[in-house]
């Protein structure tokens, strides 16, 4: 029986978190080269064991078919040789990114001669809570290990077999490297209570990163005593100001709405200045219709558009994640900012205008991780901004805001060197 | 009836938080000069109204005497003309510190011509939860306003009259400045449930900062859904390695233990290498005795010291905050690091050694905000390190670690300027 055929041993969540913490101490002391070598071995091993992973994935797909999951859900769950090769390529790219660990963030010497160095160090153990996408199992592990952190993964139950298969390959691969196998752990139970233990395990887990829909994220935020890095719900708005250029406006709107409607940086609501709308309504309607976009609007939109449904309170507040859009008419930037203050999720917000002062006013006042003047909200993304792979997009204000790359998985430590200094 | 005689209006906690949030939007747009002018007016007004504040403080002192509070407690609660002048001076110093708001943290241009600027902006509304010290009311307000944040204060009930007096003076002073009076709010109820509302008011409060003892901090961490910046419990250790220089070792220990025993960067436990102890026990005992320090020790200490009590599990784990010390003997750095891993609070830890490799080993492996080689833990302090005033010392890893000055009260925002860029 190969190691891959063995059952995942039945440790408790606490024992797994403790094992990850022990491993994190070794991992924190490894060099960049040792970590990179390990990531390459991991990548090679994933490709070599693709058939095993696909066999495990097929069990999840079979369950999914029996439970009649949606096509979109099955697409996210489904692996292939090619997707596994993409995972491996992602790990090799992370190996190529700069290692933030050991960086001297600042240094100075006090008058008394004591030297102060603020050094970048790993967080320790990352708890990653996510839904059905098995790619997160690989991506998050790669980013955690490169930044010197151990990781405890808790994926969705519908991908449990796939995740178990992937973690076995990862642990087997790690046993050939300087990184302890225990540095990547999967909580393989479907017991909701057992997994919720993670949320309060402050002595062993340094940060929780929930990735998925709003209800998953809210559950973690509400139950956790471990600090949380909130990611990703994006109820993003595009505001067409009075002086918006028609071509720029429609290009940006269509790109932000249709390029990938299901992602968090897609546009969900168009806010439009009444004067702009009066002049350009036909072109706007035509552009939306050409793309097959369904319009939900306020009273003015419903009464003037040839086809528009009244937008409900929920539709203003939540993501469509599909080819639907809500449209709100306003008479000023103030009204636009108020609407965003009320319904926005502090992710990405854009203004289209030819008036630089209006743009500055909007960008200063809107409270979001990313604000845009005359560009699509789709750029709020680690790779689009040149950060490399990201572990998620933070919509909170503490620690990291916007796309989170490797530095978001680090903290700092003040290291003081003296010669007997006292105060 | 002067404005100072009026009762604080009875708004709900939610209404106060909302008012602070409204005010924060105006405050975020003020210039450094406008904020500095306001801080100077605040300082002058506190001095001018000292008699009123002392009258209110006397009510708390009277209550305290009736309830037979400890002398140390009464000392912290007690104000004087001189202490109020110190508060005012603190505000003037904060006015003199650099304003972090508006700083461009990083900027670049994508190949498509879209410009990216990461700008420093205020957090928004800070919720400050603290115990009996009325100085926090002034200090925290000054730091919050300078960094463009509104603040909602919830102080201990034993200082309620003092805090009400101070906040009335602050709000009256703010009414003469560009900063809205609502930017500083005091929750004046003693209803535990009402104040706990603050902990979950995510839509109006951006961060909670608890300052005080371990139980206050734990309550906030356990109940909060608003992100928390944990501060300050310091169970700090000094480790005398085998090669520690006797003079440096004893100087550092005595300074860290006795300079201000009740503060969080004071030493609570000495860990001592057995070989060092065998050679220098008499000098160590004499130095401790001279300072009137009570020793609680492990078995070896109890059996060899002329006076030592056995240390309980609680004494290893908690702060004495007095002239007592726990002493643990070890046979290696590994044992010292293990003891700190088990009992430390990730605040400040020191090694005294003449062996640079031993120092590096200790400093790399100990997980704390500040690690010291041959210097006193007392330097973990904003003013000692040259940061200026601090809002607390973070013992957590996210967002800010160690002494937190003005930058810890900020976040960033990505501001993108394009010309119609789409993805």
mmCIF file of N, CA, C and O in Angstrom, chain B residues 7 18 48 90 114 158 178 200 229 293 297 312 329 389:
data_model
loop_
_atom_site.group_PDB
_atom_site.id
_atom_site.type_symbol
_atom_site.label_atom_id
_atom_site.label_comp_id
_atom_site.label_asym_id
_atom_site.label_seq_id
_atom_site.Cartn_x
_atom_site.Cartn_y
_atom_site.Cartn_z
ATOM 1 N N UNK B 7 -25.940 68.854 31.421
ATOM 2 C CA UNK B 7 -25.792 67.391 31.419
ATOM 3 C C UNK B 7 -25.396 66.923 30.016
ATOM 4 O O UNK B 7 -25.821 67.501 29.015
ATOM 5 N N UNK B 18 -22.828 56.802 15.486
ATOM 6 C CA UNK B 18 -23.181 57.367 14.180
ATOM 7 C C UNK B 18 -22.722 58.815 14.064
ATOM 8 O O UNK B 18 -22.224 59.242 13.019
ATOM 9 N N UNK B 48 -7.416 76.070 31.002
ATOM 10 C CA UNK B 48 -8.319 77.135 31.429
ATOM 11 C C UNK B 48 -9.455 76.584 32.307
ATOM 12 O O UNK B 48 -9.944 77.258 33.211
ATOM 13 N N UNK B 90 0.964 67.146 26.545
ATOM 14 C CA UNK B 90 0.913 65.958 25.680
ATOM 15 C C UNK B 90 0.218 66.270 24.361
ATOM 16 O O UNK B 90 0.688 65.855 23.290
ATOM 17 N N UNK B 114 -2.316 53.092 -16.581
ATOM 18 C CA UNK B 114 -3.095 53.395 -15.369
ATOM 19 C C UNK B 114 -2.134 53.638 -14.202
ATOM 20 O O UNK B 114 -1.231 52.861 -13.946
ATOM 21 N N UNK B 158 -15.477 54.043 37.596
ATOM 22 C CA UNK B 158 -14.976 54.768 38.769
ATOM 23 C C UNK B 158 -14.389 56.132 38.395
ATOM 24 O O UNK B 158 -14.162 56.965 39.259
ATOM 25 N N UNK B 178 -12.042 73.638 13.501
ATOM 26 C CA UNK B 178 -12.572 73.031 12.280
ATOM 27 C C UNK B 178 -13.013 71.586 12.514
ATOM 28 O O UNK B 178 -13.670 70.983 11.676
ATOM 29 N N UNK B 200 -19.825 45.276 18.708
ATOM 30 C CA UNK B 200 -20.344 44.612 17.506
ATOM 31 C C UNK B 200 -20.883 45.620 16.494
ATOM 32 O O UNK B 200 -21.549 45.251 15.551
ATOM 33 N N UNK B 229 -7.474 45.895 18.157
ATOM 34 C CA UNK B 229 -6.023 46.000 18.331
ATOM 35 C C UNK B 229 -5.737 45.694 19.795
ATOM 36 O O UNK B 229 -5.995 46.515 20.674
ATOM 37 N N UNK B 293 13.143 42.841 46.626
ATOM 38 C CA UNK B 293 12.366 42.018 45.690
ATOM 39 C C UNK B 293 12.098 40.639 46.300
ATOM 40 O O UNK B 293 13.022 39.980 46.791
ATOM 41 N N UNK B 297 10.292 30.863 43.193
ATOM 42 C CA UNK B 297 11.174 30.120 42.294
ATOM 43 C C UNK B 297 10.766 28.693 42.053
ATOM 44 O O UNK B 297 9.794 28.184 42.642
ATOM 45 N N UNK B 312 3.874 29.447 41.908
ATOM 46 C CA UNK B 312 2.697 28.686 41.461
ATOM 47 C C UNK B 312 2.582 28.804 39.943
ATOM 48 O O UNK B 312 3.203 29.672 39.325
ATOM 49 N N UNK B 329 15.240 28.028 36.661
ATOM 50 C CA UNK B 329 16.574 27.608 36.205
ATOM 51 C C UNK B 329 16.439 26.686 35.005
ATOM 52 O O UNK B 329 15.532 25.856 34.944
ATOM 53 N N UNK B 389 4.152 59.990 21.303
ATOM 54 C CA UNK B 389 3.102 59.379 22.130
ATOM 55 C C UNK B 389 2.590 58.110 21.477
ATOM 56 O O UNK B 389 2.591 57.983 20.265
#
